[in-house]
mmCIF file with all atom_site columns, C-alpha atoms in Angstrom:
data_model
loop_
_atom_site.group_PDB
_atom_site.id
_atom_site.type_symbol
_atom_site.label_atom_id
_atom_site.label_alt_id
_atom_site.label_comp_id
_atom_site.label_asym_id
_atom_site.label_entity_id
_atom_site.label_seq_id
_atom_site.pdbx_PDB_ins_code
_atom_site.Cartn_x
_atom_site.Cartn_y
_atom_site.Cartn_z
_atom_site.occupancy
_atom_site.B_iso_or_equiv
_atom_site.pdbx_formal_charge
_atom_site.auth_seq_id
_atom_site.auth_comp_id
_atom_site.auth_asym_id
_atom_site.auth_atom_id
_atom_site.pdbx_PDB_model_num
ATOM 1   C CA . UNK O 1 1   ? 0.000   0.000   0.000   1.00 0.00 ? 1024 UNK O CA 1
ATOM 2   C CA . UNK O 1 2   ? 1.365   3.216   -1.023  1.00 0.00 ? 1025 UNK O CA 1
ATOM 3   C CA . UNK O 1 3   ? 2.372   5.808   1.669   1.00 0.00 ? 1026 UNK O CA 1
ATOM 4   C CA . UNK O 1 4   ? 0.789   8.864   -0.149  1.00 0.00 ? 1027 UNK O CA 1
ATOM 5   C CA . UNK O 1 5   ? -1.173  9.000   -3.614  1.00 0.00 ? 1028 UNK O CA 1
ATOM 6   C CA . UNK O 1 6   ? -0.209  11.979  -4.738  1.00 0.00 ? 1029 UNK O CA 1
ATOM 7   C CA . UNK O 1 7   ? 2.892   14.708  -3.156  1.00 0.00 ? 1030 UNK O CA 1
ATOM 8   C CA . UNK O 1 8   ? 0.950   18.218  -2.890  1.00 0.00 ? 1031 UNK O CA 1
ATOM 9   C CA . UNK O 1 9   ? -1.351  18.486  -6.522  1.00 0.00 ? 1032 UNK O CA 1
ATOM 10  C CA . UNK O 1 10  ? 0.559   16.055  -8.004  1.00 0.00 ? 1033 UNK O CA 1
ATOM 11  C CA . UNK O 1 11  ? 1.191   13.058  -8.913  1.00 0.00 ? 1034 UNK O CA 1
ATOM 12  C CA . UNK O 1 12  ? 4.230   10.897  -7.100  1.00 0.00 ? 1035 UNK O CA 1
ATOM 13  C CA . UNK O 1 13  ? 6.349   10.851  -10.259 1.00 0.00 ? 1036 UNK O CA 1
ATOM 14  C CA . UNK O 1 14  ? 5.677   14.265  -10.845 1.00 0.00 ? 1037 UNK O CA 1
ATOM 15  C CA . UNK O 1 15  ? 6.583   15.340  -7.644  1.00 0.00 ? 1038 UNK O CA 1
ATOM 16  C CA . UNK O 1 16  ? 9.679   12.869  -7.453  1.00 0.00 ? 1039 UNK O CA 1
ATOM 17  C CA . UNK O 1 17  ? 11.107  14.860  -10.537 1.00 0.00 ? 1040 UNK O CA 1
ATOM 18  C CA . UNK O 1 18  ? 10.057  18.260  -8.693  1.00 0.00 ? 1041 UNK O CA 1
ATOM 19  C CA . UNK O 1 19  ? 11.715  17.427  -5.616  1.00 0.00 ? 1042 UNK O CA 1
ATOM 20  C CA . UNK O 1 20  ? 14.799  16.114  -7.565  1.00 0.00 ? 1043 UNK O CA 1
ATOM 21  C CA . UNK O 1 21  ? 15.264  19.402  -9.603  1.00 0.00 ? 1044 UNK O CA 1
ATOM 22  C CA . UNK O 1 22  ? 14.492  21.563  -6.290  1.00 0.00 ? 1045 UNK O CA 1
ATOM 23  C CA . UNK O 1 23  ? 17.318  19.713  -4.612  1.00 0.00 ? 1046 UNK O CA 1
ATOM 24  C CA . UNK O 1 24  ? 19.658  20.122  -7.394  1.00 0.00 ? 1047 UNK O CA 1
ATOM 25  C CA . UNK O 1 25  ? 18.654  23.858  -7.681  1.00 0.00 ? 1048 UNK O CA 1
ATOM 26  C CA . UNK O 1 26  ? 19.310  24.241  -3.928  1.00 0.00 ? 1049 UNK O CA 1
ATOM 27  C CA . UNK O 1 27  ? 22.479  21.892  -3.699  1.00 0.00 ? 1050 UNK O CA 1
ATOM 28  C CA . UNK O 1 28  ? 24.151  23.652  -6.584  1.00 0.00 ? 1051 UNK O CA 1
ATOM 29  C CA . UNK O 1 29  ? 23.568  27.316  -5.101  1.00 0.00 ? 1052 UNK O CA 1
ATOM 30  C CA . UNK O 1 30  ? 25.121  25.989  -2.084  1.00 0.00 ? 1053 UNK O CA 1
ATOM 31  C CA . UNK O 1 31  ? 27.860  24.784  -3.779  1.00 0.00 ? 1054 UNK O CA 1
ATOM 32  C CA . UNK O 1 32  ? 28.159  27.716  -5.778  1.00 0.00 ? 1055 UNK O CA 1
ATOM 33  C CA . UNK O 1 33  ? 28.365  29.734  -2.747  1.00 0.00 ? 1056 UNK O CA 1
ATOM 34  C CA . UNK O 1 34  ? 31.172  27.415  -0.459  1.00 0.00 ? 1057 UNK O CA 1
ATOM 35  C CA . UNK O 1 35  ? 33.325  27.499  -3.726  1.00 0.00 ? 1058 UNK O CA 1
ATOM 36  C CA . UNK O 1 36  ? 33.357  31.412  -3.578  1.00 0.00 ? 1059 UNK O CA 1
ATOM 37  C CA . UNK O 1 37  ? 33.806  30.988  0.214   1.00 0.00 ? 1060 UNK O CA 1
ATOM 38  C CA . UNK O 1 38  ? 36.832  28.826  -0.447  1.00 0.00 ? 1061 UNK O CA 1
ATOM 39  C CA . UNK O 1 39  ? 38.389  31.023  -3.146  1.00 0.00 ? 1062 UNK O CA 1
ATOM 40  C CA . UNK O 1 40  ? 38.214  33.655  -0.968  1.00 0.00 ? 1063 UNK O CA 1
ATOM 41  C CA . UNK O 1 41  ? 39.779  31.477  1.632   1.00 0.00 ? 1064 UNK O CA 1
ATOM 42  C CA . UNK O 1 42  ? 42.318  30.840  -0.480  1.00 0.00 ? 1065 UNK O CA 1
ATOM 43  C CA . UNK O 1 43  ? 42.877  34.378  -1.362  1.00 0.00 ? 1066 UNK O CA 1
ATOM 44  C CA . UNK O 1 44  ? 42.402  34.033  -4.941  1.00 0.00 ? 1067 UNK O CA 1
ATOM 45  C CA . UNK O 1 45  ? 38.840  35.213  -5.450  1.00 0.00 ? 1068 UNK O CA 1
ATOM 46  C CA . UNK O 1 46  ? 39.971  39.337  -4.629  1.00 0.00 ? 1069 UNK O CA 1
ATOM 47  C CA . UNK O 1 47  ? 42.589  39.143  -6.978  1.00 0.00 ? 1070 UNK O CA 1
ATOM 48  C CA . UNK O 1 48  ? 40.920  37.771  -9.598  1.00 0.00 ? 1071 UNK O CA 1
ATOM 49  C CA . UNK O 1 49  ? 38.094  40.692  -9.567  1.00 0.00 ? 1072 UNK O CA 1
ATOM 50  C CA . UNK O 1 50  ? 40.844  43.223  -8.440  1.00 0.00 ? 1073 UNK O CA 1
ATOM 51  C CA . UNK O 1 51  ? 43.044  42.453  -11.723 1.00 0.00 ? 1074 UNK O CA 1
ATOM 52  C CA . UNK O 1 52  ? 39.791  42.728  -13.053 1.00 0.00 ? 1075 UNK O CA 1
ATOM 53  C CA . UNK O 1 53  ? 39.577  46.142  -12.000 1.00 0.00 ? 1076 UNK O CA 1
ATOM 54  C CA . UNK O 1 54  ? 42.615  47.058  -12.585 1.00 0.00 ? 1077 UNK O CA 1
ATOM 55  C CA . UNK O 1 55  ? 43.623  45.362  -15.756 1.00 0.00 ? 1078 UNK O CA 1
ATOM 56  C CA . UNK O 1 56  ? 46.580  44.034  -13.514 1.00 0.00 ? 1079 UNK O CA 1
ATOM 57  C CA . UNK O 1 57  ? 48.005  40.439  -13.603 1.00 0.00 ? 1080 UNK O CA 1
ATOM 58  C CA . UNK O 1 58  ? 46.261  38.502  -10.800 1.00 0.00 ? 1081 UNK O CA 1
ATOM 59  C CA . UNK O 1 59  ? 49.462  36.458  -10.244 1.00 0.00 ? 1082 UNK O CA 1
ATOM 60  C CA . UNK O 1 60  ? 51.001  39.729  -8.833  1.00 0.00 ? 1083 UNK O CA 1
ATOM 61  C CA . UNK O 1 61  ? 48.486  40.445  -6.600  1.00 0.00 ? 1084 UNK O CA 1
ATOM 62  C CA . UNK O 1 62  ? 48.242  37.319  -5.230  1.00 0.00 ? 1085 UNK O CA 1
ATOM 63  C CA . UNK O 1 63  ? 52.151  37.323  -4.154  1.00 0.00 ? 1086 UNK O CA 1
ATOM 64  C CA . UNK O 1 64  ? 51.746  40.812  -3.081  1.00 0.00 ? 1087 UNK O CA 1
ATOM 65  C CA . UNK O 1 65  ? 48.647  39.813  -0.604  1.00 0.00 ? 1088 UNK O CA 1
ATOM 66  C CA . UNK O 1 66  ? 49.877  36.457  0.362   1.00 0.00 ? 1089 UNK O CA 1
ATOM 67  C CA . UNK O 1 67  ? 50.164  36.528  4.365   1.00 0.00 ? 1090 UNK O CA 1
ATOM 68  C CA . UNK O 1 68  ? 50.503  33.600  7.115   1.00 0.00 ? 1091 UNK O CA 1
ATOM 69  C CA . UNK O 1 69  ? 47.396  31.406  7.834   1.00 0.00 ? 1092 UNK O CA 1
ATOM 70  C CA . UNK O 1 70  ? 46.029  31.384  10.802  1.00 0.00 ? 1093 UNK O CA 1
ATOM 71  C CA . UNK O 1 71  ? 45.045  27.603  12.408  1.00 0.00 ? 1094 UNK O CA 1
ATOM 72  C CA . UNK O 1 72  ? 41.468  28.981  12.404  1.00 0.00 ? 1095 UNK O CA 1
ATOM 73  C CA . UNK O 1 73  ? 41.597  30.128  8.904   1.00 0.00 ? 1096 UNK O CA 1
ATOM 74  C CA . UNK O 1 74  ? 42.965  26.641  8.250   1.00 0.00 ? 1097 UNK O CA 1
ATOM 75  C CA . UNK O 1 75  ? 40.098  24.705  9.931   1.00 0.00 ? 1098 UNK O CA 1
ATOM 76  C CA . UNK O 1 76  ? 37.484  26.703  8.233   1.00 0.00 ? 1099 UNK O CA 1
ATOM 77  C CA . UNK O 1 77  ? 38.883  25.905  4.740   1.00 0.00 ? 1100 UNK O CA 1
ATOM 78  C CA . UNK O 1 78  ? 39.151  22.465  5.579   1.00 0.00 ? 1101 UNK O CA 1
ATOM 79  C CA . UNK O 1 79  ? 35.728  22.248  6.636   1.00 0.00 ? 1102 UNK O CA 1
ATOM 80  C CA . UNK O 1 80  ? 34.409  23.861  3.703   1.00 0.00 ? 1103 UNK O CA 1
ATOM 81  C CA . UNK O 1 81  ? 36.096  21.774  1.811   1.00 0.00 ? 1104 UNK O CA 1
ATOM 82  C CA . UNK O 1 82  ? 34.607  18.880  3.583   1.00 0.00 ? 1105 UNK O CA 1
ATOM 83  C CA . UNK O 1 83  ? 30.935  20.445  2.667   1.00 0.00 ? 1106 UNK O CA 1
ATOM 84  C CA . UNK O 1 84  ? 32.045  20.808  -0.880  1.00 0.00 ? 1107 UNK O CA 1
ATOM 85  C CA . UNK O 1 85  ? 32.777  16.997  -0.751  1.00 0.00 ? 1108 UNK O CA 1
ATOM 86  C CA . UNK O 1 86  ? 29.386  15.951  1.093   1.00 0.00 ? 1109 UNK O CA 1
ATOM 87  C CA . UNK O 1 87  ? 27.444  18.510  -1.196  1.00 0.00 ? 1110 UNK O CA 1
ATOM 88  C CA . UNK O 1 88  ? 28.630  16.707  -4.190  1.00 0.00 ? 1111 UNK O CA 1
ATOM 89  C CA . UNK O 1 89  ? 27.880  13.429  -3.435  1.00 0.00 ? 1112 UNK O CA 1
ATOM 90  C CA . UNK O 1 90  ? 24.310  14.363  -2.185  1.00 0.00 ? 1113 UNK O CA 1
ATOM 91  C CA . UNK O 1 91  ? 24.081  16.119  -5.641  1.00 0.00 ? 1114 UNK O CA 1
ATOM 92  C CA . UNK O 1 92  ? 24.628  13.247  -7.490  1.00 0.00 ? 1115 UNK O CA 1
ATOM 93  C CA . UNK O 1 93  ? 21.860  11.232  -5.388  1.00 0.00 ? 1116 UNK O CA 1
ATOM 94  C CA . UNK O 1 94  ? 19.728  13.989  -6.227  1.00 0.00 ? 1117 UNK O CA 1
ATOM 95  C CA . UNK O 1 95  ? 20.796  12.885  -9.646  1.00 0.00 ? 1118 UNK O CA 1
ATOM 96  C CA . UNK O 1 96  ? 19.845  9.771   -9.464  1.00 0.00 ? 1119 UNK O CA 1
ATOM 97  C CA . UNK O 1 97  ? 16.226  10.510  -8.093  1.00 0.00 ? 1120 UNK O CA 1
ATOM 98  C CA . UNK O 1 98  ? 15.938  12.588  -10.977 1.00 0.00 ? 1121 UNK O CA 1
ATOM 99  C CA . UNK O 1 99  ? 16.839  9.730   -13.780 1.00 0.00 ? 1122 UNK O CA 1
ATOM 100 C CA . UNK O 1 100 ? 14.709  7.205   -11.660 1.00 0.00 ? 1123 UNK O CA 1
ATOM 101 C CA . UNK O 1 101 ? 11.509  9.419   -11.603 1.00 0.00 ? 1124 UNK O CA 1
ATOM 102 C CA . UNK O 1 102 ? 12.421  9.567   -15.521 1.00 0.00 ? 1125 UNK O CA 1
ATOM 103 C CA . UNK O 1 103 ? 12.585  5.785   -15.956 1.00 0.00 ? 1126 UNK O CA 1
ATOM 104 C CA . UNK O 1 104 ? 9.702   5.446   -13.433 1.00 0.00 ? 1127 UNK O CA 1
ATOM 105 C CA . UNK O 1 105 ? 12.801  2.699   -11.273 1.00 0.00 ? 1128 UNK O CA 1
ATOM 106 C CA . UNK O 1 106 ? 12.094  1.784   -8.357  1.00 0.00 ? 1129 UNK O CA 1
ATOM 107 C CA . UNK O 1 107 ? 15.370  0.301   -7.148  1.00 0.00 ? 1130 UNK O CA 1
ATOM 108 C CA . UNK O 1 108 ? 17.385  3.635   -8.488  1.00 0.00 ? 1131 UNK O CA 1
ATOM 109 C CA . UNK O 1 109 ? 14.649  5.740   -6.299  1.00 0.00 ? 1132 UNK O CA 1
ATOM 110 C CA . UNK O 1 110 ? 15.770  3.239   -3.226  1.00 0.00 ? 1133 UNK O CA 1
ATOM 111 C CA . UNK O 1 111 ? 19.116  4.310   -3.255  1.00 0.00 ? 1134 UNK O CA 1
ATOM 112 C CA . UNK O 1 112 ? 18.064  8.337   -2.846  1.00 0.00 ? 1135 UNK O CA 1
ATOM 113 C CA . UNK O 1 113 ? 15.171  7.280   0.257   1.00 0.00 ? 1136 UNK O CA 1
ATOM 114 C CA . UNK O 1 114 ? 18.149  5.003   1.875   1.00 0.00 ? 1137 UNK O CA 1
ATOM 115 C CA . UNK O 1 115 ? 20.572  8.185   1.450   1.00 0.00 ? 1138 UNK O CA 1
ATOM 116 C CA . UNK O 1 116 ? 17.525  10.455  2.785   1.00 0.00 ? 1139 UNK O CA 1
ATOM 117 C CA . UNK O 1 117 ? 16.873  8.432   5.900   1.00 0.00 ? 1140 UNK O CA 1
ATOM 118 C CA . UNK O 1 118 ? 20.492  8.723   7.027   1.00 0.00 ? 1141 UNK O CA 1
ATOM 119 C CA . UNK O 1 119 ? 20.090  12.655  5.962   1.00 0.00 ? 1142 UNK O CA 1
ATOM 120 C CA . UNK O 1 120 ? 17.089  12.803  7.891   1.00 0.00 ? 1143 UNK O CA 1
ATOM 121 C CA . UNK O 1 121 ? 18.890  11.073  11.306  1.00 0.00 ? 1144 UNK O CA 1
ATOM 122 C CA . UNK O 1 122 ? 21.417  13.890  10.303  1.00 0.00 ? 1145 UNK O CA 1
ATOM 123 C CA . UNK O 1 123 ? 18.608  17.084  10.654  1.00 0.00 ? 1146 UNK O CA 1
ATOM 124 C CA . UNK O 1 124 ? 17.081  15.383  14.113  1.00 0.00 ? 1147 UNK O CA 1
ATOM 125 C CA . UNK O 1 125 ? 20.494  15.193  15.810  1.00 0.00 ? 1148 UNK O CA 1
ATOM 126 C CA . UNK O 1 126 ? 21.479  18.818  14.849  1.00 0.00 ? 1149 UNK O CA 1
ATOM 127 C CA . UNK O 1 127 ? 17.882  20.064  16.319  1.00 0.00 ? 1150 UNK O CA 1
ATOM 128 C CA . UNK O 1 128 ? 18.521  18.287  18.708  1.00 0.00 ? 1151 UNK O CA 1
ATOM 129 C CA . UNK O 1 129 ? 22.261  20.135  18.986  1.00 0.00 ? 1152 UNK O CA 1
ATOM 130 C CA . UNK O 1 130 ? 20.508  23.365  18.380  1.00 0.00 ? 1153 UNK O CA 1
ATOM 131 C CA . UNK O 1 131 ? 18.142  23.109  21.224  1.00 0.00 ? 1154 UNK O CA 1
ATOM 132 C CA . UNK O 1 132 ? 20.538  22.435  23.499  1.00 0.00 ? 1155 UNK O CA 1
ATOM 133 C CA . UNK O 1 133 ? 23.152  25.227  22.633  1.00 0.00 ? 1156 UNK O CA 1
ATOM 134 C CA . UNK O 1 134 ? 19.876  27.626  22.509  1.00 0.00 ? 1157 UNK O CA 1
ATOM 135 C CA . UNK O 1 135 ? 19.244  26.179  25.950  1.00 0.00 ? 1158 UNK O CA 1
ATOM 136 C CA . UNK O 1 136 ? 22.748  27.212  27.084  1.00 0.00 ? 1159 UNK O CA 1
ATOM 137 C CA . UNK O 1 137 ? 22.762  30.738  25.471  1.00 0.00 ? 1160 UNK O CA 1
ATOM 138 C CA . UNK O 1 138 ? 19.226  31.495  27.030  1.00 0.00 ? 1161 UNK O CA 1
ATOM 139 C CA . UNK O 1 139 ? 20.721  30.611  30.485  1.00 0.00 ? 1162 UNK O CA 1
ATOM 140 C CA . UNK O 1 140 ? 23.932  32.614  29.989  1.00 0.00 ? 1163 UNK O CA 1
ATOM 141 C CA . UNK O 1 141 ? 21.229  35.379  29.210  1.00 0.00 ? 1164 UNK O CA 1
ATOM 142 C CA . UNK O 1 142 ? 23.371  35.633  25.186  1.00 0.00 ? 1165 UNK O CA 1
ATOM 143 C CA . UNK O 1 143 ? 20.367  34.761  23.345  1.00 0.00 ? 1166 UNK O CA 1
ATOM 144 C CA . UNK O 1 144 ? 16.457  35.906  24.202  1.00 0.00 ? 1167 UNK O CA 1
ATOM 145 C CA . UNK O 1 145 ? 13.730  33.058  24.264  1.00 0.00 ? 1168 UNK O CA 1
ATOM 146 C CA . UNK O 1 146 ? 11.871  34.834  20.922  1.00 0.00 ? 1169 UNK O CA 1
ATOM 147 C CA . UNK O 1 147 ? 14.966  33.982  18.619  1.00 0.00 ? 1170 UNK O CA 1
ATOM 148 C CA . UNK O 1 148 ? 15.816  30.516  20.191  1.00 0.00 ? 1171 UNK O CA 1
ATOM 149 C CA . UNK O 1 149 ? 12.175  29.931  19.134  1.00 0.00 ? 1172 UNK O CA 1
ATOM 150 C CA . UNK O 1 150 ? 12.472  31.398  15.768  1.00 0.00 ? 1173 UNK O CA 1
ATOM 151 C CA . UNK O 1 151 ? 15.502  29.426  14.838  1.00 0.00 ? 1174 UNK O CA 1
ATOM 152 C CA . UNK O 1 152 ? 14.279  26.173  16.582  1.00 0.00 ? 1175 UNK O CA 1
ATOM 153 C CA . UNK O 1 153 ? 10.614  26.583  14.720  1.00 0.00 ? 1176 UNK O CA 1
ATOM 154 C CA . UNK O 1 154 ? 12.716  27.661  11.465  1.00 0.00 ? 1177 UNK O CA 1
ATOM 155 C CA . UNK O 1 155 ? 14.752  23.926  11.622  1.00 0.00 ? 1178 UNK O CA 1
ATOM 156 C CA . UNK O 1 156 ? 11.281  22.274  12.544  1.00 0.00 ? 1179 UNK O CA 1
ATOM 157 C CA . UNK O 1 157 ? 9.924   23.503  9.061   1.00 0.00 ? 1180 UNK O CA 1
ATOM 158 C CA . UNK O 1 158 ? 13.153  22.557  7.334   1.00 0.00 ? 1181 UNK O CA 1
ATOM 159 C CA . UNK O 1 159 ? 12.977  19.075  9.092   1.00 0.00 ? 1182 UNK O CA 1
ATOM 160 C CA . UNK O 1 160 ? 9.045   18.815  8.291   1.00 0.00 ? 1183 UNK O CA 1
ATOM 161 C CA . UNK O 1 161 ? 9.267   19.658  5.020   1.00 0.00 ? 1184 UNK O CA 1
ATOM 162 C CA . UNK O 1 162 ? 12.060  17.307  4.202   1.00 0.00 ? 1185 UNK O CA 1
ATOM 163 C CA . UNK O 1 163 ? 10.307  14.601  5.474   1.00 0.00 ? 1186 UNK O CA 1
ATOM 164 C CA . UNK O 1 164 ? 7.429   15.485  3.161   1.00 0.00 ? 1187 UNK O CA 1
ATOM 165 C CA . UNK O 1 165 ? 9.388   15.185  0.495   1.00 0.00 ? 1188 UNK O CA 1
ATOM 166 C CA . UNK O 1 166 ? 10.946  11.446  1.578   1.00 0.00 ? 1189 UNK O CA 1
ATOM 167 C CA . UNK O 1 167 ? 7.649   10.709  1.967   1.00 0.00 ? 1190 UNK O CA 1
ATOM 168 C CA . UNK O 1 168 ? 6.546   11.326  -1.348  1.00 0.00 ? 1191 UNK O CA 1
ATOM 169 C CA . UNK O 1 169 ? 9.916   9.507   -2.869  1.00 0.00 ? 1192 UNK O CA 1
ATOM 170 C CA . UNK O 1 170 ? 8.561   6.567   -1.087  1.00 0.00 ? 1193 UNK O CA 1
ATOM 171 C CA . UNK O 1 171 ? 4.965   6.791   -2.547  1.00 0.00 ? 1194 UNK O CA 1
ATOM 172 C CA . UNK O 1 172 ? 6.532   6.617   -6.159  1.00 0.00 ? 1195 UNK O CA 1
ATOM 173 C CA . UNK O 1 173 ? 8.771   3.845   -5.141  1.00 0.00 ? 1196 UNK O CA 1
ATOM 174 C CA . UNK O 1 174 ? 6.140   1.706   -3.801  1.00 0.00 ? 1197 UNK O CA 1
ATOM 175 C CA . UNK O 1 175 ? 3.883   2.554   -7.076  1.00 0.00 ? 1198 UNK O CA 1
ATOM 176 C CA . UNK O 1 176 ? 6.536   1.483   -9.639  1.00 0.00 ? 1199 UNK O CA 1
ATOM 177 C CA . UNK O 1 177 ? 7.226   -1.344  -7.184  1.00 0.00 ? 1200 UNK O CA 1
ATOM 178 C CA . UNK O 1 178 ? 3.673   -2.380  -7.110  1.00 0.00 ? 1201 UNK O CA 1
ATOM 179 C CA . UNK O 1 179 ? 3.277   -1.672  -11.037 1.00 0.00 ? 1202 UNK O CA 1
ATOM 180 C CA . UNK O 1 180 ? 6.408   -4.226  -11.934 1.00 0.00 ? 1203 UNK O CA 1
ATOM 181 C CA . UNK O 1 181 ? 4.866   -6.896  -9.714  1.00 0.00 ? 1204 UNK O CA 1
ATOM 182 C CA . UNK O 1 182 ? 1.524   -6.718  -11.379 1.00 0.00 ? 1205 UNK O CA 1
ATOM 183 C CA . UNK O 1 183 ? 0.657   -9.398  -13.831 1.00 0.00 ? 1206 UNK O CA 1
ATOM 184 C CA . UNK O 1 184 ? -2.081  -8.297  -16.219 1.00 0.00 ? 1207 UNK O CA 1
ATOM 185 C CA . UNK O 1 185 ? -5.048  -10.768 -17.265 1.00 0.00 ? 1208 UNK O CA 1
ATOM 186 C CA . UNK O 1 186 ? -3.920  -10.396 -20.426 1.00 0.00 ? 1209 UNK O CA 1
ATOM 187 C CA . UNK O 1 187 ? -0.794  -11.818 -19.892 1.00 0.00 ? 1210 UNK O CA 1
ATOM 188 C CA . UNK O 1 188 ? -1.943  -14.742 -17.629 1.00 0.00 ? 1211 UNK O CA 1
ATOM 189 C CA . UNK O 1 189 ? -4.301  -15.883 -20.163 1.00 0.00 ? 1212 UNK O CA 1
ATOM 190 C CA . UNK O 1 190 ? -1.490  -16.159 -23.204 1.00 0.00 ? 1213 UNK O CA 1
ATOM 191 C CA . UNK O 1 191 ? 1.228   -17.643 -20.447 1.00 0.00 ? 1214 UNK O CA 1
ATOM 192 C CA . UNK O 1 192 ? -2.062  -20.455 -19.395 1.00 0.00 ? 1215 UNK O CA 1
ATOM 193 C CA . UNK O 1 193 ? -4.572  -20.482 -22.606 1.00 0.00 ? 1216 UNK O CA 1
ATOM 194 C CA . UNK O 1 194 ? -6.849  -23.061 -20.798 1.00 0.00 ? 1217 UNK O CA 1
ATOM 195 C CA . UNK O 1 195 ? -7.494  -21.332 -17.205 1.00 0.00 ? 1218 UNK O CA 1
ATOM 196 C CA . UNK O 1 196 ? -11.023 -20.103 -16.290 1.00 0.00 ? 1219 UNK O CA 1
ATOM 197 C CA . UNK O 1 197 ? -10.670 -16.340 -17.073 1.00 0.00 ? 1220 UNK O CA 1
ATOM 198 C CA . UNK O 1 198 ? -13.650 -16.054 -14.984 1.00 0.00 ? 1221 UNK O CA 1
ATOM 199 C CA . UNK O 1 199 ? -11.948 -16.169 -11.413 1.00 0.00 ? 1222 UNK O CA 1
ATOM 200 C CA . UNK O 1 200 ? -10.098 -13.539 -12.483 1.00 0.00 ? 1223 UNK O CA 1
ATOM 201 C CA . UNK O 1 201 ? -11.184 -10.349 -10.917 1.00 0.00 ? 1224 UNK O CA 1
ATOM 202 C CA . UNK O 1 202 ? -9.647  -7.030  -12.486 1.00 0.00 ? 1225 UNK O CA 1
#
């Protein structure tokens, strides 16, 4: 039995394919935006635009501006990095979801719901890490109660809204699942020619 019938005013498949390109749309700004993040990092984004500018070389600039790294500037890079990496990956699942609401697969859409489930663990343990630092901040009087609300109520949505979304994945799974294992009448009447058609119930 299928988990929803249709995702919003849609169909399953149609909203597979709209969650798949709104994912891609979202995971590639992100993307876009750590890889200016990590050219600035790596001080080569300014001297690009400033030779720009300027009409300068940017190879000049970036010798004239090079300066020591600090171990904090170091551990940010790496870290962006690491959600370059991660953003990637979950681009390429996003991928996949894509091709298998095209192909109407179920076993290419059960890759993307396994990865999702994990994802989803991912959002409950950092609500659960936001509460409690908004718990901490509130008692060290840093933060007010209205915007620990705010940004806890914010990550519900987020949270809510991704589980929609898994939800509906699943739906279109089950479907194409169900539709594969479905023998028509039809076909049971060529594959046995002498069976009582009438005990067959469509």
């Amino acid at each position: 039995m299928a988990v929803m019938r249709s995702c919003c005013c849609c169909s399953p498949r149609t909203g597979s394919l709209l969650i798949a390109a709104l994912y891609m749309l979202f995971t590639g700004l992100v993307l876009l935006g750590l890889g200016l993040l990590l050219a600035y990092f790596n001080k080569s984004l300014i001297p690009f635009l400033a030779s720009i500018v300027r009409d300068e070389p940017a190879n000049d600039l970036i010798t004239s501006n090079v300066t020591s790294e600090t171990p904090s500037a170091t551990a940010m890079r790496n870290v962006i990095m690491a959600s370059i990496v991660l953003n990637s990956l979950y681009f390429l699942l996003c991928l996949l979801l894509f091709i298998g609401a095209v192909k109407e697969s179920w076993r290419i859409l059960m890759l993307w719901t396994i990865a999702e489930f994990f994802r989803q663990l991912l959002f409950f343990t950092a609500f659960v890490f936001l509460v409690w630092c908004c718990s901490i901040l509130v008692s060290k009087k840093q933060m007010d109660y209205g915007t620990s609300i705010l940004l806890c109520v914010l990550m519900l949505i987020v949270i809510a809204l991704a589980f929609y979304f898994w939800l509906a994945v699943i739906a279109a799974t089950q479907g194409y699942r169900e539709r594969e294992r479905y023998v028509s009448p039809k076909e049971i009447k060529l594959a046995y020619p002498h069976s009582d058609m009438s005990l067959i119930n469509d």
